[in-house]
Amino acid sequence: MKYIYTFEEGNKDMRRLLGGKGANLAQMTNLGFPVPSGFTISTEACNAFYKNHNQLNDDNLDQIKEALDQLSQKVGKRFDSPSAPLLVSVRSGAAISMPGMMDTILNIGLNDQTVAALAKITANERFAYDSYRRLLAMFGNVVEGISEATFDTVIENLKQHNHYQSDLDLTTDDLKQIVSEFKKIYMNELHREFPQDPTEQLLAAINSVFESWNNHRAKIYRRENNIPSFLGTAVNVQMMVFGNAGKDSGTGVAFTRDPATGEKQLFGEYLLNAQGEDVVAGIRTPQPISTLKETMPHLYEQFVAIAAKLEFYYRDMQDLEFTIENGKLYMLQARDGKRTPTAAVKIAVDMVDEGLISRQEALMRIKPESVQAILYPEFDEQELAKNDIVASGLPASPGAATGRVYFTAEAAKAAHDEKHQAVILVRQDTSPEDIEGMVVSEAIVTSRGGMTSHAAVVARGMGTPATVGVNHLQVDYQHKTASFSGHQLHEGDWLSVDGTQGNIYIGQIKTTDMAVNENLSTLLGWAKQESRLGVYANADTPADFSQALKFDADGIGLARTEHMFFKPERLLEMRRLIIAENAEARKLPLKRLLGMQQGDFYGLYKLSEGRSVTIRLLDPPLHEFLPHDEKEIHEVAAQLDIEPAYLAQRVDALKELNPMLGHRGDRLAVTFPDIYQMQVRAIIGAALQLLDENVIIEPHIMIPLTGSKAEMSWVRELVVKQIEQLFDEKNARLQYTVGTMMEMPRACLTADKVAEVSDFFSFGTNDLTQLTFGFSRDDVGSFMPEYIKQGILPADPFQTVDVEGVGQLMKMAVEKGRFTKPRLPIGVCGEIGGDPKSIEFFEQLDVSYVSCSPFRVPVARLAAAQAHLRNKRVVSQSVSVNPVR
């Protein structure tokens, strides 16, 4: 098998085999750019290395020897030559860029003989010994595992003794002394000398680079960036060029566009008389690339021309590494540059305008998850670097915020309203009763709960940063303190919360506000044109809906009516309704709630301007609206003007052992039909009110938790009778639909029958996942991280759809439902509706739309476009491979 390719043999399309660095070095060589000669040991050699128990096999060794001989003949230099020594660098290069994750060794080939030869040839003894001490330190650290600090200490002690300001002050004699000290380190640490044989150095370096594919930081990077571990890394062996050869030499890194802003201008830094690691390590302060125009104008113009050609050729912003040796420019790397989300969007849009790429290519270049980072405030990076992470939890809702800590919703609201403070609500967990405190909070922190807990779902819906499930966080409500990881917070203390990463910091940290800019708006417009899936918002208030409309949502896919009952005056009437012992006692609170609900729906319909709005009837267990402890019972009893004992008795009577599987959803309609009748009258009443204003609304009413055709049929009849009765009363009619939320496994299994009495389906993925796995979605935080860490689950199924289990139930429901009604509209309205990986699956399922929290609408829009483009490509390829005859 061929394991090694010279730069002349490769090209940019061989990334999988040669890695990104090797493929691009080959391409630049073939384009005629000044690239030092070399060869690439392929990723297949890496896999063979691991199969051979982390040893190079005989084929590899033979081909390395042959490639080295060819390189020597080409450049007229040889290993260990006393007159023309060959020195090489050994660098990693994976197929998918992993900057800084794997190892590099420079100056391979230097030893006690060749360092003298190099000094003589260059007439620069200082340069020769500077290169040698670099090899000794780098080889010792990367290959032999000696701490970098061990070598650094020698240099720092010498500099301090001689009062030197930088490494450039080191004299030739100093460097010779350092080389001698470094050699002693080998004997002290390893009990053997530094290898003088250049071939031994090379093979050991190649081994180390292959082994670095599986070092800890590389594994973490691959995991975080979804890079397969089977790809392996290539190794590039390249003739050394020296940026540390004198004042007319140097090394640098540059981007063809600003990686932070995306502006079309050369951006980078360089150091004179230095090697590459000096720039990366920050040992010396580099100069802006623009100053090269003043010191070496001819060379600067050459670099600018090469940079422009490479960007045009690769049709993307390039990250370039270069070295200047004695006034001559060499290119050491070209790769697609890493960039911020804001820059990525600007570069993509600009390149479409410049004619470099198509709109479809621009859409495919942006990670949907990265769009979210543009929409939320972030901590200022310089300020963040000064602060330590004191606790971490689940990143439940992205964004960054700073505020004063309060431990109850009442205290948070009072501090916000009366003291005009920015507040952070910190609790063991939240309940619907905390909504007023949550609404005014800059961020929310809880010690319990998972990514679909109450705190997480509500925070995402409001666009409020939240970190939940914070380990070891204990809240003492009595003393108004919280403790975690050796720290204690008192009411009013400053806290900073990063909901994007799940990190918590003590004190104030400056944030930077972000918003939908013109470039993102343009990109999302293209995404809408390329999408098949509709993208709707989960919105319960005009404020939520307004935010979603700013992101160009197609409408509301889920309005959760229970969220409308938690304002104080409504919660009081809801409690009066729940504790009533008969229908007669429920009439007054229902009448009051009817007017409030109709106003809610009128506000949403008015904002919709004809867009689709789907309203779900009451879903949660009734106990969620009731007081939970003796203090609350006394307070609520006083508000309702009843005896606390009577209220306690009613609360106790409504308690359930497992309320999430109990008296909730459409089961409420069977036992308390007047609640659903009130809601239906409010929905249709609001639509008829707008009809009087010449605004036509088609209400979509969703019934939650149905598990069978019989159940759906019974509740549908209740709903339709109420609608028809109201039409007769008002002497007016309009179009409407009545559908069901598919969240019961049984409903999915019998979807063909359920579809007979349902106008649409909408998957409620939170409950469907909960009931399929048998997980409590509010308690998974205690074990889910370990399940993912141990590989038992690939991801949290409440965050990314479980294709093998939950996904198969969804697939069955779609197929069965569409068998009964081929044009049946089907949506997904759980928070998974905003997850890009899940959207990929939903596109394949051919669902009609997804619905998610307002701030995830742009993410879902881009993900939907990408999924559709990929799906079209797959279909197109299938047709071309299997043409219809």
PDB file of C-alpha atoms in Angstrom, residues 441-601:
ATOM      1  CA  SER A 441     -34.636  38.394  35.985  1.00  0.00           C
ATOM      2  CA  GLU A 442     -31.556  38.895  33.852  1.00  0.00           C
ATOM      3  CA  ALA A 443     -30.717  35.217  34.327  1.00  0.00           C
ATOM      4  CA  ILE A 444     -31.960  32.152  36.192  1.00  0.00           C
ATOM      5  CA  VAL A 445     -29.940  29.573  38.137  1.00  0.00           C
ATOM      6  CA  THR A 446     -31.251  26.363  39.708  1.00  0.00           C
ATOM      7  CA  SER A 447     -29.603  23.486  41.528  1.00  0.00           C
ATOM      8  CA  ARG A 448     -32.055  20.928  40.174  1.00  0.00           C
ATOM      9  CA  GLY A 449     -33.655  20.162  36.835  1.00  0.00           C
ATOM     10  CA  GLY A 450     -32.573  19.224  33.353  1.00  0.00           C
ATOM     11  CA  MET A 451     -32.617  20.882  29.950  1.00  0.00           C
ATOM     12  CA  THR A 452     -36.393  20.566  29.734  1.00  0.00           C
ATOM     13  CA  SER A 453     -37.151  21.518  33.326  1.00  0.00           C
ATOM     14  CA  HIS A 454     -39.543  24.341  34.043  1.00  0.00           C
ATOM     15  CA  ALA A 455     -36.711  26.825  34.494  1.00  0.00           C
ATOM     16  CA  ALA A 456     -35.041  25.774  31.244  1.00  0.00           C
ATOM     17  CA  VAL A 457     -38.164  25.825  29.068  1.00  0.00           C
ATOM     18  CA  VAL A 458     -39.483  29.120  30.406  1.00  0.00           C
ATOM     19  CA  ALA A 459     -36.064  30.800  30.235  1.00  0.00           C
ATOM     20  CA  ARG A 460     -35.553  29.780  26.622  1.00  0.00           C
ATOM     21  CA  GLY A 461     -39.017  30.981  25.749  1.00  0.00           C
ATOM     22  CA  MET A 462     -38.252  34.389  27.243  1.00  0.00           C
ATOM     23  CA  GLY A 463     -34.736  34.534  25.812  1.00  0.00           C
ATOM     24  CA  THR A 464     -33.322  34.707  29.347  1.00  0.00           C
ATOM     25  CA  PRO A 465     -29.944  33.084  30.076  1.00  0.00           C
ATOM     26  CA  ALA A 466     -30.226  30.105  32.414  1.00  0.00           C
ATOM     27  CA  THR A 467     -27.961  27.524  33.997  1.00  0.00           C
ATOM     28  CA  VAL A 468     -29.744  24.620  35.675  1.00  0.00           C
ATOM     29  CA  GLY A 469     -28.724  21.490  37.562  1.00  0.00           C
ATOM     30  CA  VAL A 470     -25.779  23.244  39.252  1.00  0.00           C
ATOM     31  CA  ASN A 471     -23.999  20.606  41.316  1.00  0.00           C
ATOM     32  CA  HIS A 472     -23.634  21.236  45.059  1.00  0.00           C
ATOM     33  CA  LEU A 473     -25.698  24.439  44.924  1.00  0.00           C
ATOM     34  CA  GLN A 474     -27.698  24.728  48.150  1.00  0.00           C
ATOM     35  CA  VAL A 475     -30.191  27.528  48.704  1.00  0.00           C
ATOM     36  CA  ASP A 476     -31.086  28.498  52.276  1.00  0.00           C
ATOM     37  CA  TYR A 477     -34.291  30.475  51.855  1.00  0.00           C
ATOM     38  CA  GLN A 478     -34.595  31.208  55.583  1.00  0.00           C
ATOM     39  CA  HIS A 479     -31.209  32.914  55.866  1.00  0.00           C
ATOM     40  CA  LYS A 480     -31.279  34.241  52.287  1.00  0.00           C
ATOM     41  CA  THR A 481     -28.007  32.621  51.278  1.00  0.00           C
ATOM     42  CA  ALA A 482     -26.731  30.122  48.732  1.00  0.00           C
ATOM     43  CA  SER A 483     -23.579  28.035  48.905  1.00  0.00           C
ATOM     44  CA  PHE A 484     -21.590  26.062  46.347  1.00  0.00           C
ATOM     45  CA  SER A 485     -17.985  24.934  45.857  1.00  0.00           C
ATOM     46  CA  GLY A 486     -16.754  26.711  48.990  1.00  0.00           C
ATOM     47  CA  HIS A 487     -18.441  30.009  48.103  1.00  0.00           C
ATOM     48  CA  GLN A 488     -21.392  31.676  49.803  1.00  0.00           C
ATOM     49  CA  LEU A 489     -23.765  34.197  48.275  1.00  0.00           C
ATOM     50  CA  HIS A 490     -25.972  36.569  50.223  1.00  0.00           C
ATOM     51  CA  GLU A 491     -29.064  38.286  48.935  1.00  0.00           C
ATOM     52  CA  GLY A 492     -27.997  41.271  46.854  1.00  0.00           C
ATOM     53  CA  ASP A 493     -24.522  39.933  45.973  1.00  0.00           C
ATOM     54  CA  TRP A 494     -23.395  40.250  42.348  1.00  0.00           C
ATOM     55  CA  LEU A 495     -23.383  37.126  40.182  1.00  0.00           C
ATOM     56  CA  SER A 496     -22.649  36.577  36.487  1.00  0.00           C
ATOM     57  CA  VAL A 497     -24.233  33.723  34.537  1.00  0.00           C
ATOM     58  CA  ASP A 498     -23.178  32.290  31.175  1.00  0.00           C
ATOM     59  CA  GLY A 499     -26.158  30.301  29.937  1.00  0.00           C
ATOM     60  CA  THR A 500     -24.374  29.389  26.709  1.00  0.00           C
ATOM     61  CA  GLN A 501     -21.626  27.454  28.501  1.00  0.00           C
ATOM     62  CA  GLY A 502     -23.400  26.774  31.800  1.00  0.00           C
ATOM     63  CA  ASN A 503     -20.757  28.617  33.847  1.00  0.00           C
ATOM     64  CA  ILE A 504     -21.224  30.869  36.879  1.00  0.00           C
ATOM     65  CA  TYR A 505     -18.912  33.639  38.094  1.00  0.00           C
ATOM     66  CA  ILE A 506     -18.983  35.722  41.258  1.00  0.00           C
ATOM     67  CA  GLY A 507     -19.109  39.461  40.690  1.00  0.00           C
ATOM     68  CA  GLN A 508     -19.913  41.695  37.736  1.00  0.00           C
ATOM     69  CA  ILE A 509     -18.689  40.996  34.216  1.00  0.00           C
ATOM     70  CA  LYS A 510     -19.302  43.364  31.317  1.00  0.00           C
ATOM     71  CA  THR A 511     -21.492  42.003  28.524  1.00  0.00           C
ATOM     72  CA  THR A 512     -21.681  42.848  24.838  1.00  0.00           C
ATOM     73  CA  ASP A 513     -25.097  43.069  23.222  1.00  0.00           C
ATOM     74  CA  MET A 514     -25.735  41.393  19.885  1.00  0.00           C
ATOM     75  CA  ALA A 515     -28.705  41.510  17.523  1.00  0.00           C
ATOM     76  CA  VAL A 516     -29.834  40.395  14.096  1.00  0.00           C
ATOM     77  CA  ASN A 517     -27.605  42.406  11.802  1.00  0.00           C
ATOM     78  CA  GLU A 518     -28.083  43.075   8.115  1.00  0.00           C
ATOM     79  CA  ASN A 519     -25.889  40.160   7.028  1.00  0.00           C
ATOM     80  CA  LEU A 520     -27.703  37.645   9.222  1.00  0.00           C
ATOM     81  CA  SER A 521     -31.036  38.984   8.025  1.00  0.00           C
ATOM     82  CA  THR A 522     -29.914  38.465   4.419  1.00  0.00           C
ATOM     83  CA  LEU A 523     -28.725  34.927   5.151  1.00  0.00           C
ATOM     84  CA  LEU A 524     -31.975  34.013   6.916  1.00  0.00           C
ATOM     85  CA  GLY A 525     -33.922  35.379   3.953  1.00  0.00           C
ATOM     86  CA  TRP A 526     -32.026  33.001   1.676  1.00  0.00           C
ATOM     87  CA  ALA A 527     -32.648  30.188   4.158  1.00  0.00           C
ATOM     88  CA  LYS A 528     -36.390  30.789   4.028  1.00  0.00           C
ATOM     89  CA  GLN A 529     -36.321  30.553   0.230  1.00  0.00           C
ATOM     90  CA  GLU A 530     -34.441  27.246   0.386  1.00  0.00           C
ATOM     91  CA  SER A 531     -36.494  25.634   3.176  1.00  0.00           C
ATOM     92  CA  ARG A 532     -39.350  23.180   2.806  1.00  0.00           C
ATOM     93  CA  LEU A 533     -40.137  23.062   6.539  1.00  0.00           C
ATOM     94  CA  GLY A 534     -42.090  25.922   8.032  1.00  0.00           C
ATOM     95  CA  VAL A 535     -40.528  27.448  11.145  1.00  0.00           C
ATOM     96  CA  TYR A 536     -42.956  28.559  13.843  1.00  0.00           C
ATOM     97  CA  ALA A 537     -42.509  29.820  17.388  1.00  0.00           C
ATOM     98  CA  ASN A 538     -43.633  28.555  20.747  1.00  0.00           C
ATOM     99  CA  ALA A 539     -45.141  31.794  22.050  1.00  0.00           C
ATOM    100  CA  ASP A 540     -47.680  32.461  24.782  1.00  0.00           C
ATOM    101  CA  THR A 541     -47.632  36.254  25.011  1.00  0.00           C
ATOM    102  CA  PRO A 542     -47.567  39.160  22.563  1.00  0.00           C
ATOM    103  CA  ALA A 543     -44.017  39.928  23.756  1.00  0.00           C
ATOM    104  CA  ASP A 544     -42.871  36.398  22.866  1.00  0.00           C
ATOM    105  CA  PHE A 545     -44.644  36.554  19.524  1.00  0.00           C
ATOM    106  CA  SER A 546     -43.244  39.991  18.722  1.00  0.00           C
ATOM    107  CA  GLN A 547     -39.744  38.679  19.316  1.00  0.00           C
ATOM    108  CA  ALA A 548     -40.428  35.672  17.079  1.00  0.00           C
ATOM    109  CA  LEU A 549     -41.769  37.935  14.330  1.00  0.00           C
ATOM    110  CA  LYS A 550     -38.534  39.960  14.446  1.00  0.00           C
ATOM    111  CA  PHE A 551     -36.876  36.683  13.478  1.00  0.00           C
ATOM    112  CA  ASP A 552     -39.457  36.196  10.701  1.00  0.00           C
ATOM    113  CA  ALA A 553     -41.290  33.233  12.265  1.00  0.00           C
ATOM    114  CA  ASP A 554     -44.059  31.807  10.092  1.00  0.00           C
ATOM    115  CA  GLY A 555     -46.508  32.001  12.983  1.00  0.00           C
ATOM    116  CA  ILE A 556     -47.163  30.286  16.304  1.00  0.00           C
ATOM    117  CA  GLY A 557     -46.878  26.513  16.364  1.00  0.00           C
ATOM    118  CA  LEU A 558     -47.625  26.219  20.069  1.00  0.00           C
ATOM    119  CA  ALA A 559     -49.336  28.666  22.409  1.00  0.00           C
ATOM    120  CA  ARG A 560     -49.407  27.027  25.839  1.00  0.00           C
ATOM    121  CA  THR A 561     -52.492  28.409  27.519  1.00  0.00           C
ATOM    122  CA  GLU A 562     -51.410  27.331  31.018  1.00  0.00           C
ATOM    123  CA  HIS A 563     -48.648  29.961  30.899  1.00  0.00           C
ATOM    124  CA  MET A 564     -51.343  32.606  30.627  1.00  0.00           C
ATOM    125  CA  PHE A 565     -52.778  31.826  34.069  1.00  0.00           C
ATOM    126  CA  PHE A 566     -49.862  32.747  36.301  1.00  0.00           C
ATOM    127  CA  LYS A 567     -50.309  36.492  36.593  1.00  0.00           C
ATOM    128  CA  PRO A 568     -51.550  37.199  40.147  1.00  0.00           C
ATOM    129  CA  GLU A 569     -55.160  38.086  39.299  1.00  0.00           C
ATOM    130  CA  ARG A 570     -55.466  35.106  36.954  1.00  0.00           C
ATOM    131  CA  LEU A 571     -53.771  32.672  39.305  1.00  0.00           C
ATOM    132  CA  LEU A 572     -56.264  33.630  41.996  1.00  0.00           C
ATOM    133  CA  GLU A 573     -59.223  32.857  39.724  1.00  0.00           C
ATOM    134  CA  MET A 574     -57.561  29.641  38.538  1.00  0.00           C
ATOM    135  CA  ARG A 575     -57.195  28.524  42.135  1.00  0.00           C
ATOM    136  CA  ARG A 576     -60.801  29.450  42.855  1.00  0.00           C
ATOM    137  CA  LEU A 577     -61.782  27.332  39.852  1.00  0.00           C
ATOM    138  CA  ILE A 578     -59.706  24.303  40.879  1.00  0.00           C
ATOM    139  CA  ILE A 579     -60.849  24.106  44.503  1.00  0.00           C
ATOM    140  CA  ALA A 580     -64.516  24.463  43.518  1.00  0.00           C
ATOM    141  CA  GLU A 581     -66.376  21.252  44.360  1.00  0.00           C
ATOM    142  CA  ASN A 582     -68.947  21.390  41.541  1.00  0.00           C
ATOM    143  CA  ALA A 583     -69.764  22.958  38.189  1.00  0.00           C
ATOM    144  CA  GLU A 584     -71.920  25.653  39.762  1.00  0.00           C
ATOM    145  CA  ALA A 585     -69.041  26.893  41.901  1.00  0.00           C
ATOM    146  CA  ARG A 586     -66.811  26.971  38.825  1.00  0.00           C
ATOM    147  CA  LYS A 587     -69.074  29.328  36.853  1.00  0.00           C
ATOM    148  CA  LEU A 588     -67.851  32.629  38.323  1.00  0.00           C
ATOM    149  CA  PRO A 589     -64.097  31.992  37.985  1.00  0.00           C
ATOM    150  CA  LEU A 590     -64.677  30.549  34.504  1.00  0.00           C
ATOM    151  CA  LYS A 591     -66.559  33.684  33.494  1.00  0.00           C
ATOM    152  CA  ARG A 592     -63.740  35.900  34.727  1.00  0.00           C
ATOM    153  CA  LEU A 593     -61.091  33.753  33.071  1.00  0.00           C
ATOM    154  CA  LEU A 594     -63.035  33.748  29.799  1.00  0.00           C
ATOM    155  CA  GLY A 595     -62.632  37.495  29.393  1.00  0.00           C
ATOM    156  CA  MET A 596     -58.932  37.326  30.257  1.00  0.00           C
ATOM    157  CA  GLN A 597     -58.290  34.431  27.859  1.00  0.00           C
ATOM    158  CA  GLN A 598     -60.188  36.058  25.004  1.00  0.00           C
ATOM    159  CA  GLY A 599     -58.018  39.142  25.438  1.00  0.00           C
ATOM    160  CA  ASP A 600     -54.911  36.949  25.329  1.00  0.00           C
ATOM    161  CA  PHE A 601     -55.939  35.263  22.087  1.00  0.00           C
TER     162      PHE A 601
END
